[in-house]
Short mmCIF file of C-alpha atoms in Angstrom, two decimals:
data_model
loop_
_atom_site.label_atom_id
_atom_site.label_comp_id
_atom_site.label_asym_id
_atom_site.label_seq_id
_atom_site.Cartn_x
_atom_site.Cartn_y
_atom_site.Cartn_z
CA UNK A 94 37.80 -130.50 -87.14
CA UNK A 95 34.93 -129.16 -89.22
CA UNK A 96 33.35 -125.94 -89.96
CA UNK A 97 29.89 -127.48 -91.16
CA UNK A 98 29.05 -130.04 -88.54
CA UNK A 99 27.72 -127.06 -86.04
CA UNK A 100 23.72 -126.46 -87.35
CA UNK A 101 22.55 -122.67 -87.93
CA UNK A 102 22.19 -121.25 -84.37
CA UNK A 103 19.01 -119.97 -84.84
CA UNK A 104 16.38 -121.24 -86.75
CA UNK A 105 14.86 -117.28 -87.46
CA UNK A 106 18.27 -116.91 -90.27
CA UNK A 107 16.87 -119.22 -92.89
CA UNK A 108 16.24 -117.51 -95.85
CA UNK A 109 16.08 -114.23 -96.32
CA UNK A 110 17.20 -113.04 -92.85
CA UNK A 111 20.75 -114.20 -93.05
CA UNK A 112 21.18 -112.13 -96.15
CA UNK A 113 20.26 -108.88 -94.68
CA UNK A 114 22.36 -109.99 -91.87
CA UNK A 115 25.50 -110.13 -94.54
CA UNK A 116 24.65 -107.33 -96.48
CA UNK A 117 24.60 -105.03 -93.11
CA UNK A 118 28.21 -106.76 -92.27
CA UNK A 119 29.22 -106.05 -95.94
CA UNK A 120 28.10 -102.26 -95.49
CA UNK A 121 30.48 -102.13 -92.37
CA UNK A 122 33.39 -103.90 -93.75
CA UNK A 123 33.27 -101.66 -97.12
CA UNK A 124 33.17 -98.70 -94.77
CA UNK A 125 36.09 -99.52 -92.55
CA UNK A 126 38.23 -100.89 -95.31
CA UNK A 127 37.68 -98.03 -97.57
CA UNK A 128 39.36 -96.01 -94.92
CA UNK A 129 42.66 -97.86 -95.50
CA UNK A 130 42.94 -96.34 -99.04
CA UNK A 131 41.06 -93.29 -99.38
CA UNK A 132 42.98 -91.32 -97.06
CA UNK A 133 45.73 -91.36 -99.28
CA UNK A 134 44.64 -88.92 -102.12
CA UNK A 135 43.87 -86.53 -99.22
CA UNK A 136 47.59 -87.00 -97.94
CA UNK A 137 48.17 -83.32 -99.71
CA UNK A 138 45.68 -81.64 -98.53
CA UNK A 139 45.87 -82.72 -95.15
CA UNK A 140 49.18 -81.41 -94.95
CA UNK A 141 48.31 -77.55 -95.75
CA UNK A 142 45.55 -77.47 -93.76
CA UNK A 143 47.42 -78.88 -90.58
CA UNK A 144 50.24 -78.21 -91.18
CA UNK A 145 51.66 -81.44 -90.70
CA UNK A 146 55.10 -82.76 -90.92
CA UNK A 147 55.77 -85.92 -93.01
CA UNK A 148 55.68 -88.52 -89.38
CA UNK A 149 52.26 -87.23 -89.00
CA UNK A 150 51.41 -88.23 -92.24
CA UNK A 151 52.92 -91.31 -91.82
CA UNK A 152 50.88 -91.63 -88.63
CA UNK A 153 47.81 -91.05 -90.30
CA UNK A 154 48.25 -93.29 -93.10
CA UNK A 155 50.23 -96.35 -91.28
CA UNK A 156 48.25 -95.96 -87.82
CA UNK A 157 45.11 -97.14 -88.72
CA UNK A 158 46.82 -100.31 -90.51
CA UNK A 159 48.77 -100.64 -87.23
CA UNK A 160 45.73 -101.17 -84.74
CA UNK A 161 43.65 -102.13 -87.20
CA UNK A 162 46.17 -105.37 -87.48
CA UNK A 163 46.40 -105.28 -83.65
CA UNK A 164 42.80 -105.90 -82.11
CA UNK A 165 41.63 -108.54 -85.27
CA UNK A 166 42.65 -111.16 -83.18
CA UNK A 167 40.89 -110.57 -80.06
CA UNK A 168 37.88 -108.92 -81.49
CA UNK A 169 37.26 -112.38 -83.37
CA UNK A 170 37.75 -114.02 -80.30
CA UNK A 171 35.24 -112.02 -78.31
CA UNK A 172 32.31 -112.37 -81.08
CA UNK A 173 33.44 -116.40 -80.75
CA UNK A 174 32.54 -116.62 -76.98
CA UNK A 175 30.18 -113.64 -76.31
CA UNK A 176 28.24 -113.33 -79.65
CA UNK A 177 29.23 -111.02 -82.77
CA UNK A 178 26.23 -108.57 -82.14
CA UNK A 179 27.72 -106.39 -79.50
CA UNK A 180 30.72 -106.44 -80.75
CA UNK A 181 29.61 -105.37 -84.08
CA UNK A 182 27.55 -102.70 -83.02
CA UNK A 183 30.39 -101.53 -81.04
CA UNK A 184 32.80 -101.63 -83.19
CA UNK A 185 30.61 -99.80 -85.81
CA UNK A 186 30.08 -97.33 -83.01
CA UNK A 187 33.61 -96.49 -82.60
CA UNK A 188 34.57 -96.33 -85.61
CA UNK A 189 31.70 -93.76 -86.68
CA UNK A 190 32.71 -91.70 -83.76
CA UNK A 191 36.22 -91.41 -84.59
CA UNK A 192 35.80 -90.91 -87.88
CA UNK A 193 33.28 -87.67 -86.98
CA UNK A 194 36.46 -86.69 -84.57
CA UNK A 195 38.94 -87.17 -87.09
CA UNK A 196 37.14 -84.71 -89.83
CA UNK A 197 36.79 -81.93 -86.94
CA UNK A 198 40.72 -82.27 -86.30
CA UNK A 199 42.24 -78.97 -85.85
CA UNK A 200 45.80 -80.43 -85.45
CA UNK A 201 47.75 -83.76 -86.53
CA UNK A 202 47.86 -84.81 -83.24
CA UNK A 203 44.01 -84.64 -83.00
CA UNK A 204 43.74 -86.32 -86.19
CA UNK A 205 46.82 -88.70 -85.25
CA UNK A 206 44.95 -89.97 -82.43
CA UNK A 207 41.57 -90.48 -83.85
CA UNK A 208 42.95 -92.58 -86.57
CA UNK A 209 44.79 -94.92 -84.13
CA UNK A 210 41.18 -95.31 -82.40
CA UNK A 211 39.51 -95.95 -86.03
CA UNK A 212 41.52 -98.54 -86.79
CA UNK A 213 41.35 -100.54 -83.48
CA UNK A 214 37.24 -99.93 -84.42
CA UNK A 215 37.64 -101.57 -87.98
CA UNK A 216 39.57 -104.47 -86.19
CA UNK A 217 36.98 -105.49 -84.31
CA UNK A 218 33.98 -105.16 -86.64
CA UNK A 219 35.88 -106.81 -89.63
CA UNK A 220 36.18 -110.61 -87.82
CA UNK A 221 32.47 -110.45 -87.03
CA UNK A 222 31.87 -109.90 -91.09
CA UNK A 223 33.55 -113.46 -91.32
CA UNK A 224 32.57 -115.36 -88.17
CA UNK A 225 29.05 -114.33 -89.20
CA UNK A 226 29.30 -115.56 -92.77
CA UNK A 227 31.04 -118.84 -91.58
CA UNK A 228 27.90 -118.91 -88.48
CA UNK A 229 24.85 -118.75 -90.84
CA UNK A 230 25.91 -120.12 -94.13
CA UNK A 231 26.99 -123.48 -95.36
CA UNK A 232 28.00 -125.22 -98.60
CA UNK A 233 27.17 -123.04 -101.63
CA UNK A 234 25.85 -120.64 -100.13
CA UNK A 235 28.57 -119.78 -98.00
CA UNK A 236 30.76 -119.60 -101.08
CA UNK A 237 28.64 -116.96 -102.81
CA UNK A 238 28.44 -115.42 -99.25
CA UNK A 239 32.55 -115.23 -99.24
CA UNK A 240 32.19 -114.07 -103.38
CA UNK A 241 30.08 -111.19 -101.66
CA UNK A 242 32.84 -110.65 -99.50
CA UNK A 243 36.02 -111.10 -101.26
CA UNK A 244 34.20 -108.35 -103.80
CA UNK A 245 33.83 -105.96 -101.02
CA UNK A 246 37.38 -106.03 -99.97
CA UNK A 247 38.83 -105.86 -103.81
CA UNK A 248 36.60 -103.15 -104.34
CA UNK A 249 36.99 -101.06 -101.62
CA UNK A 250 40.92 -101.50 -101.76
CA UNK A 251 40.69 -100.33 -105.28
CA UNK A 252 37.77 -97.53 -105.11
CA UNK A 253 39.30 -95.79 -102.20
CA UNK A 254 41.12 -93.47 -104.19
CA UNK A 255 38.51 -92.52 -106.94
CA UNK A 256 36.07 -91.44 -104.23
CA UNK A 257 38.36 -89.89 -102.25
CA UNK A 258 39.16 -87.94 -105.16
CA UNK A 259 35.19 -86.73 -105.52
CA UNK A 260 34.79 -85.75 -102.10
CA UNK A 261 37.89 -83.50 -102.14
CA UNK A 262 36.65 -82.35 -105.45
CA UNK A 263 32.98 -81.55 -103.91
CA UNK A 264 34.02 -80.44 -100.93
CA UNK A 265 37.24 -78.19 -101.88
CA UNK A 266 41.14 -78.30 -101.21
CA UNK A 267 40.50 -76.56 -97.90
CA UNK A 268 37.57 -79.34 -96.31
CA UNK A 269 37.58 -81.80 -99.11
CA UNK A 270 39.35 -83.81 -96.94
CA UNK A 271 36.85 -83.54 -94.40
CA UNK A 272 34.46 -85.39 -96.04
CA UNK A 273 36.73 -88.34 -96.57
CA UNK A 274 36.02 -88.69 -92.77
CA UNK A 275 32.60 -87.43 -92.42
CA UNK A 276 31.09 -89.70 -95.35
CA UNK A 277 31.09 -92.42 -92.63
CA UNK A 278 28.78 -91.21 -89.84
CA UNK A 279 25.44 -91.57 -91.89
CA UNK A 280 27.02 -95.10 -92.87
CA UNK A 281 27.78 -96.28 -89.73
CA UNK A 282 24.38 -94.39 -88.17
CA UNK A 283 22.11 -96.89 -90.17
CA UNK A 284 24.78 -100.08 -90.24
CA UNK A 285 24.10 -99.45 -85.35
CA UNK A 286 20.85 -99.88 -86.02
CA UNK A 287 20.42 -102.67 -88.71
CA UNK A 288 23.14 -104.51 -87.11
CA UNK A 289 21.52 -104.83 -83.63
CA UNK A 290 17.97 -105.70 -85.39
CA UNK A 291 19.98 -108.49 -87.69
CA UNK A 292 23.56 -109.35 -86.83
CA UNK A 293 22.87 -112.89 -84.75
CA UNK A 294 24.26 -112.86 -80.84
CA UNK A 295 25.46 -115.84 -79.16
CA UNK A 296 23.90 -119.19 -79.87
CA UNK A 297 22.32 -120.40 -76.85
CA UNK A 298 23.81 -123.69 -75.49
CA UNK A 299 27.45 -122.81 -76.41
CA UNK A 300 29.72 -124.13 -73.50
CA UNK A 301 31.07 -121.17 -70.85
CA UNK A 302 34.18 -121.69 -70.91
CA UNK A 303 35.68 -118.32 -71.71
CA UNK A 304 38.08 -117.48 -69.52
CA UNK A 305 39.75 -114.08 -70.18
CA UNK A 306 43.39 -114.29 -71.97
CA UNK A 307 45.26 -111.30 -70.53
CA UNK A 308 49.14 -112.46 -71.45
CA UNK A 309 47.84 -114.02 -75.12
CA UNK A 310 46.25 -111.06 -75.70
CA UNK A 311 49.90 -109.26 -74.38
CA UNK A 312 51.74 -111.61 -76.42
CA UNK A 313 50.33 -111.32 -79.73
CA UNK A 314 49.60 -107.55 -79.49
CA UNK A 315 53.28 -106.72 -78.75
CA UNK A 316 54.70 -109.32 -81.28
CA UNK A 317 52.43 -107.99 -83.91
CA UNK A 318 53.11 -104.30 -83.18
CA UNK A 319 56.69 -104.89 -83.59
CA UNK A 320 56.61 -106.44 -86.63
CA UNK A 321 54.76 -103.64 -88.03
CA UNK A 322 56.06 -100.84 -86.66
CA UNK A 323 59.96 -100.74 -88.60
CA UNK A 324 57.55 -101.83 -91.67
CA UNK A 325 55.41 -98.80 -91.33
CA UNK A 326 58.01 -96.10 -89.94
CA UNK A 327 60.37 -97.40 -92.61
CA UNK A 328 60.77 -93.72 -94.19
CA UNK A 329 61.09 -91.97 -90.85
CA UNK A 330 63.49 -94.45 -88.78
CA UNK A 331 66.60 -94.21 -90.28
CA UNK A 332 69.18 -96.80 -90.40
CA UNK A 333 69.09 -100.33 -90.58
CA UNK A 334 68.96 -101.06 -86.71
CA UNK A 335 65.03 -100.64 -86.80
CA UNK A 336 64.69 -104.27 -88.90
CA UNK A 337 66.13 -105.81 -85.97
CA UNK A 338 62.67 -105.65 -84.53
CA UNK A 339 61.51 -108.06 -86.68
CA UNK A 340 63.32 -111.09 -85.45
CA UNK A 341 62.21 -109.81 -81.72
CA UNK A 342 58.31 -109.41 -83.16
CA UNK A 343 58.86 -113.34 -84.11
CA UNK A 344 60.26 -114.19 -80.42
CA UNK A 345 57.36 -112.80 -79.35
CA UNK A 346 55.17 -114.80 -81.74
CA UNK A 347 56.47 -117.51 -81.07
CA UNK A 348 55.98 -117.26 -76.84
CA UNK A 349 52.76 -116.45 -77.75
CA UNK A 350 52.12 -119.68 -79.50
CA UNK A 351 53.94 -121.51 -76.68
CA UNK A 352 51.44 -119.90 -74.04
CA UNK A 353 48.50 -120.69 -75.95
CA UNK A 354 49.43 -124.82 -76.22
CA UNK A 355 49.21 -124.05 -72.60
CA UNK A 356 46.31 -121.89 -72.14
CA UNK A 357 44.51 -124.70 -74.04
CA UNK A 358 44.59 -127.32 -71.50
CA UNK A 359 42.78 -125.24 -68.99
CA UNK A 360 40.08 -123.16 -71.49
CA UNK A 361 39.55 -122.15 -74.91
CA UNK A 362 42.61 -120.28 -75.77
CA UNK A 363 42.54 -116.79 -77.52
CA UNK A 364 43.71 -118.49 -80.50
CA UNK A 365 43.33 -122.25 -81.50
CA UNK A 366 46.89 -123.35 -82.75
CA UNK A 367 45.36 -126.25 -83.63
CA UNK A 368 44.06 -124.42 -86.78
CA UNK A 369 47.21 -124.69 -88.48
CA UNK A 370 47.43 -128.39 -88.38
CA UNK A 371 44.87 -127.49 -91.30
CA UNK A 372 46.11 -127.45 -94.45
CA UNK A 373 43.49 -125.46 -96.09
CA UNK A 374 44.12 -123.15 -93.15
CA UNK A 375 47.84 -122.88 -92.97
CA UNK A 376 48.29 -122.68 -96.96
CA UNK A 377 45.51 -120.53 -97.54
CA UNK A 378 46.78 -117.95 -95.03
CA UNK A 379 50.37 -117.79 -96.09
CA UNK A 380 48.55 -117.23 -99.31
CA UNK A 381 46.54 -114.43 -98.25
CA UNK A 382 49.76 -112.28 -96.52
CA UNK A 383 51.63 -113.13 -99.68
CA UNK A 384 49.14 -112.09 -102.36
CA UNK A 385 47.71 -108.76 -99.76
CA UNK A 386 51.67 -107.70 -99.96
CA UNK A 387 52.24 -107.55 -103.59
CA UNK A 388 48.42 -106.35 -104.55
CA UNK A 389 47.90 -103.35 -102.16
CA UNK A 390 51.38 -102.27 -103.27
CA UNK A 391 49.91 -101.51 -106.50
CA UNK A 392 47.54 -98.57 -105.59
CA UNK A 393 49.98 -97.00 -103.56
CA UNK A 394 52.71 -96.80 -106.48
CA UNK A 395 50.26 -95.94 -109.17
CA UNK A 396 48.79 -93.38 -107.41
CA UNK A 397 52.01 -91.52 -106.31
CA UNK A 398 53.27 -91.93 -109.75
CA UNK A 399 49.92 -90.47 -111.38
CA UNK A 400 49.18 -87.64 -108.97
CA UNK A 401 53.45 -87.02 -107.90
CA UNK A 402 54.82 -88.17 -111.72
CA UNK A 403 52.77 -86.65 -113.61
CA UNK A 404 50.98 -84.41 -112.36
CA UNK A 405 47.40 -85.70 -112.61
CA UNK A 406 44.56 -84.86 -110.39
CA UNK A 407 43.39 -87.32 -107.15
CA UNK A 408 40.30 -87.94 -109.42
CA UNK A 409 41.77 -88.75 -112.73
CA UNK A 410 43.99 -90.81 -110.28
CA UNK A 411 41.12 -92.70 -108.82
CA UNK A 412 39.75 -93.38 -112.22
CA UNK A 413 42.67 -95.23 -113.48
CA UNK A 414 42.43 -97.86 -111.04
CA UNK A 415 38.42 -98.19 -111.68
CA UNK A 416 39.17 -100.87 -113.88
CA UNK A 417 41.05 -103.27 -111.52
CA UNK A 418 38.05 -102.41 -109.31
CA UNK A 419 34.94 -103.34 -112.01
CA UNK A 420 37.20 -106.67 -112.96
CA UNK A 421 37.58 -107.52 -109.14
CA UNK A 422 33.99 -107.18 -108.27
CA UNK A 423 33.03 -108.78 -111.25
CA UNK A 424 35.10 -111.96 -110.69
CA UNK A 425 34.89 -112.08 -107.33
CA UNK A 426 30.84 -112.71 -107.44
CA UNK A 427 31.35 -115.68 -110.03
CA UNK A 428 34.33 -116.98 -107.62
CA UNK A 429 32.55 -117.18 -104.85
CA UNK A 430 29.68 -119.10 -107.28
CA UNK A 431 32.20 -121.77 -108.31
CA UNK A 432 35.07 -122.53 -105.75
CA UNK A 433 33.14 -125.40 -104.18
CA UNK A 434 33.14 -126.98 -107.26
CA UNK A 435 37.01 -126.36 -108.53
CA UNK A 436 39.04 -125.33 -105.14
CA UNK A 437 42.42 -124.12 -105.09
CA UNK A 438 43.26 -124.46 -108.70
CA UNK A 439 40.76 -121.49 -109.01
CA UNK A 440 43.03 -119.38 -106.81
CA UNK A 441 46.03 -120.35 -108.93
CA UNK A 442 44.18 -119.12 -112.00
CA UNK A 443 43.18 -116.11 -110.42
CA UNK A 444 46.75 -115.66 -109.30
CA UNK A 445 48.52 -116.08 -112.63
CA UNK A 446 46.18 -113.25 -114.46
CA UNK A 447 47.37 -111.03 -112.04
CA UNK A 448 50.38 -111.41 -113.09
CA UNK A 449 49.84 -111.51 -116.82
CA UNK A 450 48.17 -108.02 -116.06
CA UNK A 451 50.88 -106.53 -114.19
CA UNK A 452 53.53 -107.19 -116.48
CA UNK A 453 51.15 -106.05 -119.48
CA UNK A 454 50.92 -103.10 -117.54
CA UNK A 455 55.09 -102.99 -117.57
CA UNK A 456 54.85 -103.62 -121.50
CA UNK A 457 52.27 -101.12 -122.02
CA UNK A 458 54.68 -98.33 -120.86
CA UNK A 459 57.79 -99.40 -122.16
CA UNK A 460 59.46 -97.02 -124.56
CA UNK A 461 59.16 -93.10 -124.76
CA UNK A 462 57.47 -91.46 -121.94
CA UNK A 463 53.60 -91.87 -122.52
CA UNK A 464 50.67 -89.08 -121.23
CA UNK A 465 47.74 -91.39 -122.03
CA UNK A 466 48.85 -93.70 -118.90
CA UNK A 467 45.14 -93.87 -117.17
CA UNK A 468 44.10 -94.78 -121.57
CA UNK A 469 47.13 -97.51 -121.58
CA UNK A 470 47.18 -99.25 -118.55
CA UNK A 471 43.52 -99.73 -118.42
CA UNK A 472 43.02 -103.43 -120.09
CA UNK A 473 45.89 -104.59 -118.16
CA UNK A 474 44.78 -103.51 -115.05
CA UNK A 475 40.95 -104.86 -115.82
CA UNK A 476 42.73 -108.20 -116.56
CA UNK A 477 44.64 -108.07 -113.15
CA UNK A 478 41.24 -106.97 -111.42
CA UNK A 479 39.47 -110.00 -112.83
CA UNK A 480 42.28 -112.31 -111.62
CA UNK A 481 42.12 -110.96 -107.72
CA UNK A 482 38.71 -111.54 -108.27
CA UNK A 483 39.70 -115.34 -107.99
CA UNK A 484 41.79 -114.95 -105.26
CA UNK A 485 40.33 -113.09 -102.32
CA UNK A 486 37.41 -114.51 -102.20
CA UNK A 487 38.04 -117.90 -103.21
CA UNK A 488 40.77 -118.24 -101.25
CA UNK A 489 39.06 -117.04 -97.96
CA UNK A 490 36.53 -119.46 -98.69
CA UNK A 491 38.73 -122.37 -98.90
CA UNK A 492 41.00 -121.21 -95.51
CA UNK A 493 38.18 -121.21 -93.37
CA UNK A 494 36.24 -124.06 -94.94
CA UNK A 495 37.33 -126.52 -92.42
CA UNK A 496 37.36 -123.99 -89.34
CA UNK A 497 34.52 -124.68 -86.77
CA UNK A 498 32.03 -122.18 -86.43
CA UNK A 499 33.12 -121.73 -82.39
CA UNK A 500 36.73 -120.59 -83.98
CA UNK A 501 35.51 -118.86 -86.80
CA UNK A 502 35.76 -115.32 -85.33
CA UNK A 503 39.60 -115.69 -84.04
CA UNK A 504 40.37 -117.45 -87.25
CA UNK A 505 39.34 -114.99 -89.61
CA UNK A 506 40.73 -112.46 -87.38
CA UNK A 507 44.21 -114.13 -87.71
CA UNK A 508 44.01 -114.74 -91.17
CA UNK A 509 43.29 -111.00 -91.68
CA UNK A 510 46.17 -110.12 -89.15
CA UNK A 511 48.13 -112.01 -91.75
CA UNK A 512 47.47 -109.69 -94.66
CA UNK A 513 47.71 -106.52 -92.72
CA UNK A 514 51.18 -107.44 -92.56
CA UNK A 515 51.66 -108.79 -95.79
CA UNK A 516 50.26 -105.03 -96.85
CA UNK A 517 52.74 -103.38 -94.59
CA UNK A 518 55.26 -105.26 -96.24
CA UNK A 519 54.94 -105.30 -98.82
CA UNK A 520 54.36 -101.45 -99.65
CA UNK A 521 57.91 -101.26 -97.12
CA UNK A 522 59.42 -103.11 -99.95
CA UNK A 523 57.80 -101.93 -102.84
CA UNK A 524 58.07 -98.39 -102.01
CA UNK A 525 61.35 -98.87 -100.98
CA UNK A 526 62.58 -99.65 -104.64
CA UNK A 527 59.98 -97.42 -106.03
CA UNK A 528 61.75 -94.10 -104.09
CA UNK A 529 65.66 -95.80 -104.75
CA UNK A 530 65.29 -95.79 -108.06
CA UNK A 531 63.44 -92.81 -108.45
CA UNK A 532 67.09 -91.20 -106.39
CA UNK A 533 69.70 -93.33 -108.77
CA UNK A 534 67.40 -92.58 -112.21
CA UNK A 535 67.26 -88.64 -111.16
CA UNK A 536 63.31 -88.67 -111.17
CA UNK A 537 62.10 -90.78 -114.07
CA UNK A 538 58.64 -91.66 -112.34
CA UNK A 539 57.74 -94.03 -115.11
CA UNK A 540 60.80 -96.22 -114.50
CA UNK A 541 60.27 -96.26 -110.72
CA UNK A 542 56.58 -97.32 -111.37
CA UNK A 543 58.34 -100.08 -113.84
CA UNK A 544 60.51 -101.80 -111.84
CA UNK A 545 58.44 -101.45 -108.18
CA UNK A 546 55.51 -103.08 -110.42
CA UNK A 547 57.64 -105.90 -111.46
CA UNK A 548 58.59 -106.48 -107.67
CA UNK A 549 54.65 -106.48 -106.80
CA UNK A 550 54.27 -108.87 -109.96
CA UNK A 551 57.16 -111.35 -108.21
CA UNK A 552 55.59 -110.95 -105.02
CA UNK A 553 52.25 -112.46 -106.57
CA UNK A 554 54.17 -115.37 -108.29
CA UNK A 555 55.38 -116.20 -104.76
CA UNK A 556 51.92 -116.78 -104.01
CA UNK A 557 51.22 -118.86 -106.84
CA UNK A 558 53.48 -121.04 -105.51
CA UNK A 559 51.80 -121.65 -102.71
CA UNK A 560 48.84 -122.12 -104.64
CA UNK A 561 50.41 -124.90 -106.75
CA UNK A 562 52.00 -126.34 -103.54
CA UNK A 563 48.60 -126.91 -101.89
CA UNK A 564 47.18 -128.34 -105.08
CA UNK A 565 49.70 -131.02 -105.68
CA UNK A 566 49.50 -131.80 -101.90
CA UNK A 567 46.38 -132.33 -101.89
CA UNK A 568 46.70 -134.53 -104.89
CA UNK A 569 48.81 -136.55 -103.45
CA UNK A 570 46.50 -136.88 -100.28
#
């Protein structure tokens, strides 16, 4: 099972034209991931001009994540057997139509609801990104195509904030947040149009055998939202009986997996299982939920610690995390240059600066409390930055290396259903010491911050285990 023995589809995306193809994809996926992080800065003012109570707000930050993480899956499936064109456009469609409804929200539920429809949107254009990349590109090139990539996602995780923080500035407390919203229609206007002109459709000559999937889809979009939802509800369910819908999310999981060994021997399933017999699949996904839950933890600590703690404003906020953002794009366009030539040792290396930044971060506030945080913590974060640099990229590269082009929608999809969890989880567990010891330590912010960034740092080192684990296997192989 290879993902270079299929040819280029169509002999008009040599050259130049499968580049403006990408860069139109990367436009999309920097718009629709941005919108995972930059809503958070507006979090405040959201709730005076709404009026919203804290669910709501937990709606409107954890609902996109939730559908988002819901549709990947079949979206990637449907660009696989119909062709990634309409879906893209579709999805791009959505998403800027939502996001117009969602800045003209005159209540939470309004604004509730459009964010639950952006998200689904951002699932299905982000698969096509991938599919696309593994569709028209091969050996090098698709490495510097997945560099491109992996730099989009690090940077748009990271940037959300700081720009979020401008248009609030620009467009005032009262419909600052607005704009956080409305930024996306001219985006997504131009991304319609380029992406029917470049984004490929189905290769002619591709078997029909693409029966529709009704109970997989069930399956895996029940098991998935159960998982997530005690994970992002965490501070509004109380109790401890909500985590029991974890083990059910697996049950369901794992029926879906049982269905789709069935669904096989009839027509292409929704999702290949056979993918996982993959190594370089199977390792470099666990990978990408482990690393996704300890590195998106980050921004949502330091930013509730910066603007909450001490009292900074959502742009000074945003500009302290600039730095893991220049180091991330930075090493994530050399990554992608050079991880066909050293593999997943470069992922290891990436993931072990991480972690030398994060806990230089720790040392860097240790002692009396400091006021120069954004001034102390930025080295440490640039070195962290340049070591996720190595990983998300890289790392996607190498999972989907061996993935046929005919999977590669529904692949990517599920390896990015993989880190939406890992994200959900991780900022569950992170923010749940985070706020615990911010209760037992009588509100010393910089302590919280501490610890909950040494329990992000062990999350990464959990990945780097992985990392070494595939690299001595393969070794041995």
């Amino acid at each position: 099972m290879s993902g270079d023995r299929a040819p280029v589809p169509d002999p008009g995306y040599d050259g130049r034209r499968r580049w403006q193809a990408l860069s139109v994809g990367l436009v999309a996926a920097f718009m629709t991931l941005l919108d995972v992080s930059i809503v958070n800065v507006a979090v405040p003012s959201i709730d005076r001009a709404l009026d919203a109570t804290p669910s709501d707000l937990q709606w409107v930050l954890s609902g996109y994540a939730l559908t988002f993480g819901l549709v990947l899956v079949p979206a990637g499936r449907l660009g696989d057997a119909r062709g990634r064109r309409t879906a893209f456009v579709v999805g791009v469609g959505l998403f800027t139509l939502t996001s117009a409804l969602a800045g003209l929200a005159t209540s939470s539920t309004w604004l509730i609801v459009a964010r639950l429809v952006q998200g689904a949107a951002a699932g299905v254009v982000n698969p096509q990104v991938s599919g696309m990349i593994q569709q028209l590109f091969r050996g090098a090139d698709r490495g510097r195509a997945f560099g491109l990539l992996g730099a989009t996602i690090g940077i748009s995780t990271a940037v959300g904030p700081l720009l979020g923080g401008l248009l609030i500035q620009l467009g005032g407390e009262e419909h600052g947040w607005r704009w956080v919203f409305f930024v996306n229609i001219p985006v997504g206007i131009v991304a319609m149009v380029l992406g029917w002109r470049l984004v490929p459709g189905r290769p002619e000559g591709r078997p029909h055998r693409h029966r529709l999937d009704p109970v997989g889809v069930l399956l895996l979009g029940t098991g998935v939202t159960v998982i997530l939802l005690p994970l992002v509800q965490r501070e509004q369910w109380q109790g401890s009986a909500k985590w029991l819908l974890i083990p059910l999310g697996l049950l369901l999981l794992t029926g879906f997996a049982r269905w789709e060994r069935r669904f096989a021997r009839q027509a292409t399933p929704l999702f290949d299982l056979r993918l996982f017999g993959l190594r370089s699949y199977t390792l470099g996904s666990l990978i990408g939920l482990v690393y996704f839950a300890g590195f998106t933890a980050i921004f949502f600590i330091f930013t509730l610690y910066l603007q909450i703690g001490l009292g900074y404003s959502a742009l000074v906020a945003g500009l302290a995390i600039t730095p893991f953002a220049l180091g991330s794009a930075l090493a994530s366009a050399l990554g992608g240059r050079v991880v066909t030539r050293y593999g997943r040792p470069l992922v290891a290396v990436g993931l072990l600066a991480v972690v030398v930044g994060l806990v230089a971060t720790d040392l860097a506030l240790t002692g009396e409390p400091h006021h120069d945080v954004p001034l102390r913590t930025a080295l440490p974060l640039l070195v962290a930055g340049l070591g996720s640099g190595l990983v998300i990229a890289p790392n996607q590269t190498l999972t989907l290396s061996e993935v046929p082009v005919p999977m590669a929608g529904s692949g990517a999809g599920m390896l990015q259903t993989g880190q939406r969890i890992g994200t959900a989880a991780g900022i569950a567990a992170v923010g749940a010491l985070f706020f615990s010891t911010l209760a037992r330590s009588q509100n010393d912010w910089a302590l919280a911050f501490r610890h909950s960034l040494l329990l992000a740092a062990g999350i990464i080192v959990l990945a780097l285990g992985v990392a070494v684990a595939d690299i001595v296997a393969g070794r041995r192989s």
